Structures are given as structure tokens and as C-alpha cells.
Amino acid sequence: MNPMVKAEGVHKNFGRLEVLKGIDLEVQPGEVMCVIGPSGSGKSTFLRCINHLEKIDAGRLWVDGELVGYRQKGDKLYELRDHEVARKRREIGMVFQRFNLFPHMTAVENVMEAPVQVKRESRAEVRERALALLDQVGLADKANAYPNQLSGGQQQRVAIARALAMRPKLMLFDEPTSALDPELVGDVLAVMRKLAEDGMTMVVVTHEMGFAREVGDSLVFMDGGVVVEKGHPRDVITSPRHERTQSFLAKVL
């Protein structure tokens, strides 16, 4: 069985700044991988490379056995056209720190938008699915509310429902709770916990150590653009082997 995500020697530069310095990682189908590390360590950049929002400068990235952003012929890599990249990106859901909901659309309209516009699915079928997804994230009663009528935590749960509406095989979360008031964090994490229980493959960049410990199958500590340490969350959190991991965890736990 192919890993859902496989990174081999992934490098990414922004100008002269080397942000990723050779990332090697595998995420198996159904696995929840949590990624932690200080600000600027390359965590979010790596996440964005997985769905080709950022192009990598060296190495290889596969999702479900297919190269991300390229096709290979012989020894040569050829960059995919934008529409080919967009087609593959549909299979990957992404939830950002900021909710990015359309302010002029209700919650249910936000969830419906991509399947109707991008996949050309029937509006009636998509509406049914969107309402079921809002119910799944605990917002059945907010289907007709506009984003400005929702709390940050509710908006983020709508954003998760919106990502799930495309029926992705992989979900990427980029610090999905970092912009939320502390009392709203639990509701969002509960939705993510349920997704994990249902077998969704997830890569989660997070500061929520409790979530990483309880829900994660693996924990990756990144610093300075490299993977410093990887292992079972409880092992990494309770007895980190690397000095840099130890000093980071001492600050956040």
C-alpha cells in the first residue's frame, strides 16, 4: 500500500532563505501526523508544499502514489499545468489559521460553493451533503447564518465542513486553533478528533500538545527547516531524545 504522503529530500527556498532543508517523511493512510516546532521552522511551508500551494525546489513529494505538481518521464520531471494541479488539489482538504469564509454567503452556501462550482455537482445533492456536514461539526442550527453572525470557533468548524465537502482523501490543518479564543478551541479539536476516529488521514501543524498526545499517531518536531525528531507522540513528549526538542517542549508544556 502506498503511503498517503511521501516526502523525499524536499527543499524549499524563498530567495536566499532556505526554509526546508531536505524533509523525509511518510504518512500512512488513516494516520494522524502532528507537526510541532517553533515559529519559522518550516512547518506551514511543508504543509503548503503537499498540495502544491508552494513549489518545491528539490526532492520529491507524492500524495497517494502520485507526484505532487509534476510528472516524471524517464529521469526528467515536467511541471503539471495549472488545471492539472487544481484537479489534484481537489483531493486534498486544507484548513488554515484564518477561516477565509465568503462573508456574503451563509454557512451552508460556503460549504456548497466548491463542489458546485469546481466539481459541477448538482446543487440539490450538494446542499443535502452540506447540511449533513454542518450537522457533523455541530452547526446544524447555523446553516443560514452569515460568517459575521458566528464566533471564530464556529467559523473554523464551517471551514472544516467546507474542506470535507470536496470528499478529500487527505486533510491538512495549519494551526487551525491558533486564531481562536481559548474557550472555543475545544469545539474545533473535538471535530478533528472525530475525523481521526473515522479514519481520515490528517497532517496537523499544531501547538495543542494534548491533542497531539491523545489523537496523533505520530509526532514530528521541526526546527530550522529539518525534521529533528519523529516518533509516537507520548514518547516524543515524555522523553524527547534531542536537546532541541527538550528545550522546545520545556517552553510549551
mmCIF file of N, CA and C in Angstrom, residues 172-248:
data_model
loop_
_atom_site.group_PDB
_atom_site.id
_atom_site.type_symbol
_atom_site.label_atom_id
_atom_site.label_comp_id
_atom_site.label_asym_id
_atom_site.label_seq_id
_atom_site.Cartn_x
_atom_site.Cartn_y
_atom_site.Cartn_z
ATOM 1 N N LEU A 172 -5.274 18.585 5.541
ATOM 2 C CA LEU A 172 -4.142 19.327 6.093
ATOM 3 C C LEU A 172 -4.684 20.447 6.981
ATOM 4 N N PHE A 173 -4.150 20.554 8.183
ATOM 5 C CA PHE A 173 -4.589 21.597 9.119
ATOM 6 C C PHE A 173 -3.379 22.448 9.499
ATOM 7 N N ASP A 174 -3.450 23.743 9.208
ATOM 8 C CA ASP A 174 -2.334 24.643 9.532
ATOM 9 C C ASP A 174 -2.700 25.482 10.760
ATOM 10 N N GLU A 175 -2.316 24.980 11.932
ATOM 11 C CA GLU A 175 -2.604 25.652 13.207
ATOM 12 C C GLU A 175 -4.057 26.142 13.252
ATOM 13 N N PRO A 176 -5.002 25.196 13.136
ATOM 14 C CA PRO A 176 -6.406 25.595 12.974
ATOM 15 C C PRO A 176 -7.020 26.266 14.195
ATOM 16 N N THR A 177 -6.359 26.181 15.355
ATOM 17 C CA THR A 177 -6.946 26.787 16.561
ATOM 18 C C THR A 177 -6.179 28.014 17.045
ATOM 19 N N SER A 178 -5.104 28.397 16.325
ATOM 20 C CA SER A 178 -4.234 29.441 16.891
ATOM 21 C C SER A 178 -4.873 30.830 16.887
ATOM 22 N N ALA A 179 -5.885 31.051 16.030
ATOM 23 C CA ALA A 179 -6.523 32.373 15.991
ATOM 24 C C ALA A 179 -7.766 32.439 16.881
ATOM 25 N N LEU A 180 -8.019 31.359 17.636
ATOM 26 C CA LEU A 180 -9.270 31.280 18.403
ATOM 27 C C LEU A 180 -9.075 31.641 19.868
ATOM 28 N N ASP A 181 -10.133 32.181 20.475
ATOM 29 C CA ASP A 181 -10.145 32.365 21.928
ATOM 30 C C ASP A 181 -10.052 30.988 22.585
ATOM 31 N N PRO A 182 -9.346 30.900 23.715
ATOM 32 C CA PRO A 182 -9.119 29.591 24.343
ATOM 33 C C PRO A 182 -10.382 28.763 24.558
ATOM 34 N N GLU A 183 -11.494 29.414 24.925
ATOM 35 C CA GLU A 183 -12.695 28.612 25.228
ATOM 36 C C GLU A 183 -13.355 28.040 23.970
ATOM 37 N N LEU A 184 -12.930 28.496 22.781
ATOM 38 C CA LEU A 184 -13.524 27.995 21.537
ATOM 39 C C LEU A 184 -12.701 26.871 20.924
ATOM 40 N N VAL A 185 -11.500 26.669 21.446
ATOM 41 C CA VAL A 185 -10.566 25.702 20.861
ATOM 42 C C VAL A 185 -11.116 24.278 20.946
ATOM 43 N N GLY A 186 -11.719 23.939 22.095
ATOM 44 C CA GLY A 186 -12.170 22.571 22.347
ATOM 45 C C GLY A 186 -13.157 22.056 21.312
ATOM 46 N N ASP A 187 -14.077 22.942 20.862
ATOM 47 C CA ASP A 187 -15.087 22.510 19.888
ATOM 48 C C ASP A 187 -14.448 22.122 18.556
ATOM 49 N N VAL A 188 -13.447 22.893 18.143
ATOM 50 C CA VAL A 188 -12.763 22.603 16.872
ATOM 51 C C VAL A 188 -11.959 21.306 16.999
ATOM 52 N N LEU A 189 -11.254 21.147 18.118
ATOM 53 C CA LEU A 189 -10.459 19.930 18.315
ATOM 54 C C LEU A 189 -11.358 18.692 18.391
ATOM 55 N N ALA A 190 -12.564 18.849 18.955
ATOM 56 C CA ALA A 190 -13.493 17.721 19.037
ATOM 57 C C ALA A 190 -13.896 17.243 17.645
ATOM 58 N N VAL A 191 -14.113 18.193 16.731
ATOM 59 C CA VAL A 191 -14.451 17.836 15.342
ATOM 60 C C VAL A 191 -13.280 17.094 14.699
ATOM 61 N N MET A 192 -12.059 17.592 14.935
ATOM 62 C CA MET A 192 -10.874 16.949 14.360
ATOM 63 C C MET A 192 -10.667 15.554 14.951
ATOM 64 N N ARG A 193 -10.941 15.422 16.243
ATOM 65 C CA ARG A 193 -10.801 14.116 16.915
ATOM 66 C C ARG A 193 -11.758 13.096 16.281
ATOM 67 N N LYS A 194 -12.995 13.553 16.001
ATOM 68 C CA LYS A 194 -13.995 12.674 15.386
ATOM 69 C C LYS A 194 -13.559 12.262 13.969
ATOM 70 N N LEU A 195 -12.986 13.206 13.224
ATOM 71 C CA LEU A 195 -12.469 12.887 11.884
ATOM 72 C C LEU A 195 -11.407 11.800 11.969
ATOM 73 N N ALA A 196 -10.515 11.937 12.949
ATOM 74 C CA ALA A 196 -9.452 10.944 13.135
ATOM 75 C C ALA A 196 -10.051 9.578 13.445
ATOM 76 N N GLU A 197 -11.068 9.561 14.301
ATOM 77 C CA GLU A 197 -11.726 8.294 14.653
ATOM 78 C C GLU A 197 -12.379 7.651 13.426
ATOM 79 N N ASP A 198 -12.840 8.497 12.504
ATOM 80 C CA ASP A 198 -13.486 7.981 11.293
ATOM 81 C C ASP A 198 -12.471 7.536 10.240
ATOM 82 N N GLY A 199 -11.168 7.669 10.549
ATOM 83 C CA GLY A 199 -10.141 7.141 9.653
ATOM 84 C C GLY A 199 -9.579 8.116 8.630
ATOM 85 N N MET A 200 -9.862 9.421 8.783
ATOM 86 C CA MET A 200 -9.322 10.405 7.845
ATOM 87 C C MET A 200 -7.806 10.543 8.039
ATOM 88 N N THR A 201 -7.058 10.533 6.948
ATOM 89 C CA THR A 201 -5.617 10.795 7.010
ATOM 90 C C THR A 201 -5.423 12.293 7.211
ATOM 91 N N MET A 202 -4.636 12.676 8.226
ATOM 92 C CA MET A 202 -4.507 14.084 8.579
ATOM 93 C C MET A 202 -3.059 14.444 8.886
ATOM 94 N N VAL A 203 -2.642 15.612 8.409
ATOM 95 C CA VAL A 203 -1.367 16.198 8.835
ATOM 96 C C VAL A 203 -1.731 17.522 9.509
ATOM 97 N N VAL A 204 -1.379 17.628 10.785
ATOM 98 C CA VAL A 204 -1.849 18.748 11.604
ATOM 99 C C VAL A 204 -0.658 19.504 12.189
ATOM 100 N N VAL A 205 -0.462 20.737 11.711
ATOM 101 C CA VAL A 205 0.515 21.626 12.354
ATOM 102 C C VAL A 205 -0.198 22.267 13.536
ATOM 103 N N THR A 206 0.330 22.068 14.740
ATOM 104 C CA THR A 206 -0.431 22.489 15.919
ATOM 105 C C THR A 206 0.466 22.840 17.091
ATOM 106 N N HIS A 207 -0.104 23.645 18.018
ATOM 107 C CA HIS A 207 0.534 23.904 19.315
ATOM 108 C C HIS A 207 -0.215 23.174 20.422
ATOM 109 N N GLU A 208 -1.263 22.445 20.044
ATOM 110 C CA GLU A 208 -2.112 21.790 21.043
ATOM 111 C C GLU A 208 -1.514 20.445 21.429
ATOM 112 N N MET A 209 -0.705 20.448 22.479
ATOM 113 C CA MET A 209 0.032 19.237 22.862
ATOM 114 C C MET A 209 -0.900 18.121 23.347
ATOM 115 N N GLY A 210 -2.002 18.500 24.009
ATOM 116 C CA GLY A 210 -2.962 17.493 24.469
ATOM 117 C C GLY A 210 -3.552 16.746 23.288
ATOM 118 N N PHE A 211 -3.911 17.497 22.250
ATOM 119 C CA PHE A 211 -4.467 16.881 21.032
ATOM 120 C C PHE A 211 -3.427 15.960 20.392
ATOM 121 N N ALA A 212 -2.191 16.452 20.283
ATOM 122 C CA ALA A 212 -1.121 15.648 19.670
ATOM 123 C C ALA A 212 -0.920 14.342 20.439
ATOM 124 N N ARG A 213 -0.961 14.452 21.751
ATOM 125 C CA ARG A 213 -0.710 13.270 22.590
ATOM 126 C C ARG A 213 -1.853 12.256 22.490
ATOM 127 N N GLU A 214 -3.106 12.763 22.483
ATOM 128 C CA GLU A 214 -4.262 11.864 22.536
ATOM 129 C C GLU A 214 -4.688 11.349 21.162
ATOM 130 N N VAL A 215 -4.566 12.193 20.140
ATOM 131 C CA VAL A 215 -5.141 11.863 18.835
ATOM 132 C C VAL A 215 -4.075 11.466 17.814
ATOM 133 N N GLY A 216 -2.875 12.026 17.949
ATOM 134 C CA GLY A 216 -1.836 11.781 16.958
ATOM 135 C C GLY A 216 -1.323 10.344 16.988
ATOM 136 N N ASP A 217 -1.046 9.810 15.783
ATOM 137 C CA ASP A 217 -0.367 8.507 15.685
ATOM 138 C C ASP A 217 1.142 8.708 15.646
ATOM 139 N N SER A 218 1.555 9.876 15.146
ATOM 140 C CA SER A 218 2.982 10.194 15.114
ATOM 141 C C SER A 218 3.148 11.685 15.377
ATOM 142 N N LEU A 219 4.313 12.034 15.889
ATOM 143 C CA LEU A 219 4.607 13.438 16.204
ATOM 144 C C LEU A 219 5.965 13.781 15.609
ATOM 145 N N VAL A 220 5.978 14.881 14.863
ATOM 146 C CA VAL A 220 7.204 15.333 14.209
ATOM 147 C C VAL A 220 7.591 16.677 14.810
ATOM 148 N N PHE A 221 8.838 16.798 15.258
ATOM 149 C CA PHE A 221 9.339 18.096 15.726
ATOM 150 C C PHE A 221 10.273 18.654 14.662
ATOM 151 N N MET A 222 9.900 19.838 14.130
ATOM 152 C CA MET A 222 10.731 20.515 13.121
ATOM 153 C C MET A 222 11.382 21.742 13.722
ATOM 154 N N ASP A 223 12.594 22.012 13.282
ATOM 155 C CA ASP A 223 13.280 23.246 13.669
ATOM 156 C C ASP A 223 14.299 23.565 12.590
ATOM 157 N N GLY A 224 14.364 24.832 12.197
ATOM 158 C CA GLY A 224 15.359 25.250 11.206
ATOM 159 C C GLY A 224 15.252 24.532 9.879
ATOM 160 N N GLY A 225 14.020 24.158 9.500
ATOM 161 C CA GLY A 225 13.829 23.567 8.179
ATOM 162 C C GLY A 225 14.152 22.094 8.069
ATOM 163 N N VAL A 226 14.389 21.434 9.207
ATOM 164 C CA VAL A 226 14.659 19.993 9.182
ATOM 165 C C VAL A 226 13.765 19.277 10.202
ATOM 166 N N VAL A 227 13.593 17.972 9.986
ATOM 167 C CA VAL A 227 12.917 17.134 10.980
ATOM 168 C C VAL A 227 13.959 16.738 12.016
ATOM 169 N N VAL A 228 13.776 17.241 13.241
ATOM 170 C CA VAL A 228 14.751 16.971 14.304
ATOM 171 C C VAL A 228 14.452 15.632 14.960
ATOM 172 N N GLU A 229 13.147 15.355 15.141
ATOM 173 C CA GLU A 229 12.765 14.142 15.859
ATOM 174 C C GLU A 229 11.365 13.719 15.431
ATOM 175 N N LYS A 230 11.173 12.401 15.373
ATOM 176 C CA LYS A 230 9.860 11.863 14.994
ATOM 177 C C LYS A 230 9.630 10.587 15.784
ATOM 178 N N GLY A 231 8.397 10.392 16.231
ATOM 179 C CA GLY A 231 8.092 9.173 16.958
ATOM 180 C C GLY A 231 6.651 9.166 17.410
ATOM 181 N N HIS A 232 6.322 8.225 18.285
ATOM 182 C CA HIS A 232 4.973 8.203 18.857
ATOM 183 C C HIS A 232 4.825 9.435 19.755
ATOM 184 N N PRO A 233 3.670 10.129 19.681
ATOM 185 C CA PRO A 233 3.520 11.382 20.442
ATOM 186 C C PRO A 233 3.890 11.262 21.924
ATOM 187 N N ARG A 234 3.446 10.202 22.567
ATOM 188 C CA ARG A 234 3.738 10.079 24.012
ATOM 189 C C ARG A 234 5.236 9.953 24.264
ATOM 190 N N ASP A 235 5.924 9.206 23.385
ATOM 191 C CA ASP A 235 7.374 9.026 23.546
ATOM 192 C C ASP A 235 8.110 10.358 23.362
ATOM 193 N N VAL A 236 7.742 11.070 22.291
ATOM 194 C CA VAL A 236 8.436 12.339 21.995
ATOM 195 C C VAL A 236 8.166 13.366 23.093
ATOM 196 N N ILE A 237 6.907 13.412 23.563
ATOM 197 C CA ILE A 237 6.549 14.435 24.558
ATOM 198 C C ILE A 237 7.124 14.104 25.937
ATOM 199 N N THR A 238 7.080 12.821 26.314
ATOM 200 C CA THR A 238 7.528 12.494 27.681
ATOM 201 C C THR A 238 9.036 12.280 27.770
ATOM 202 N N SER A 239 9.639 11.728 26.703
ATOM 203 C CA SER A 239 11.099 11.535 26.778
ATOM 204 C C SER A 239 11.771 11.855 25.449
ATOM 205 N N PRO A 240 11.774 13.156 25.092
ATOM 206 C CA PRO A 240 12.416 13.558 23.828
ATOM 207 C C PRO A 240 13.914 13.241 23.865
ATOM 208 N N ARG A 241 14.418 12.743 22.740
ATOM 209 C CA ARG A 241 15.830 12.344 22.686
ATOM 210 C C ARG A 241 16.750 13.523 22.375
ATOM 211 N N HIS A 242 16.237 14.446 21.575
ATOM 212 C CA HIS A 242 17.103 15.522 21.077
ATOM 213 C C HIS A 242 17.026 16.755 21.975
ATOM 214 N N GLU A 243 18.169 17.362 22.161
ATOM 215 C CA GLU A 243 18.270 18.554 23.023
ATOM 216 C C GLU A 243 17.333 19.683 22.571
ATOM 217 N N ARG A 244 17.241 19.892 21.240
ATOM 218 C CA ARG A 244 16.385 20.975 20.733
ATOM 219 C C ARG A 244 14.912 20.673 21.022
ATOM 220 N N THR A 245 14.532 19.395 20.915
ATOM 221 C CA THR A 245 13.155 19.014 21.239
ATOM 222 C C THR A 245 12.888 19.255 22.719
ATOM 223 N N GLN A 246 13.853 18.866 23.547
ATOM 224 C CA GLN A 246 13.707 19.040 25.003
ATOM 225 C C GLN A 246 13.487 20.502 25.359
ATOM 226 N N SER A 247 14.300 21.391 24.783
ATOM 227 C CA SER A 247 14.199 22.811 25.163
ATOM 228 C C SER A 247 12.890 23.423 24.630
ATOM 229 N N PHE A 248 12.440 22.986 23.445
ATOM 230 C CA PHE A 248 11.170 23.486 22.916
ATOM 231 C C PHE A 248 10.011 23.041 23.802
#
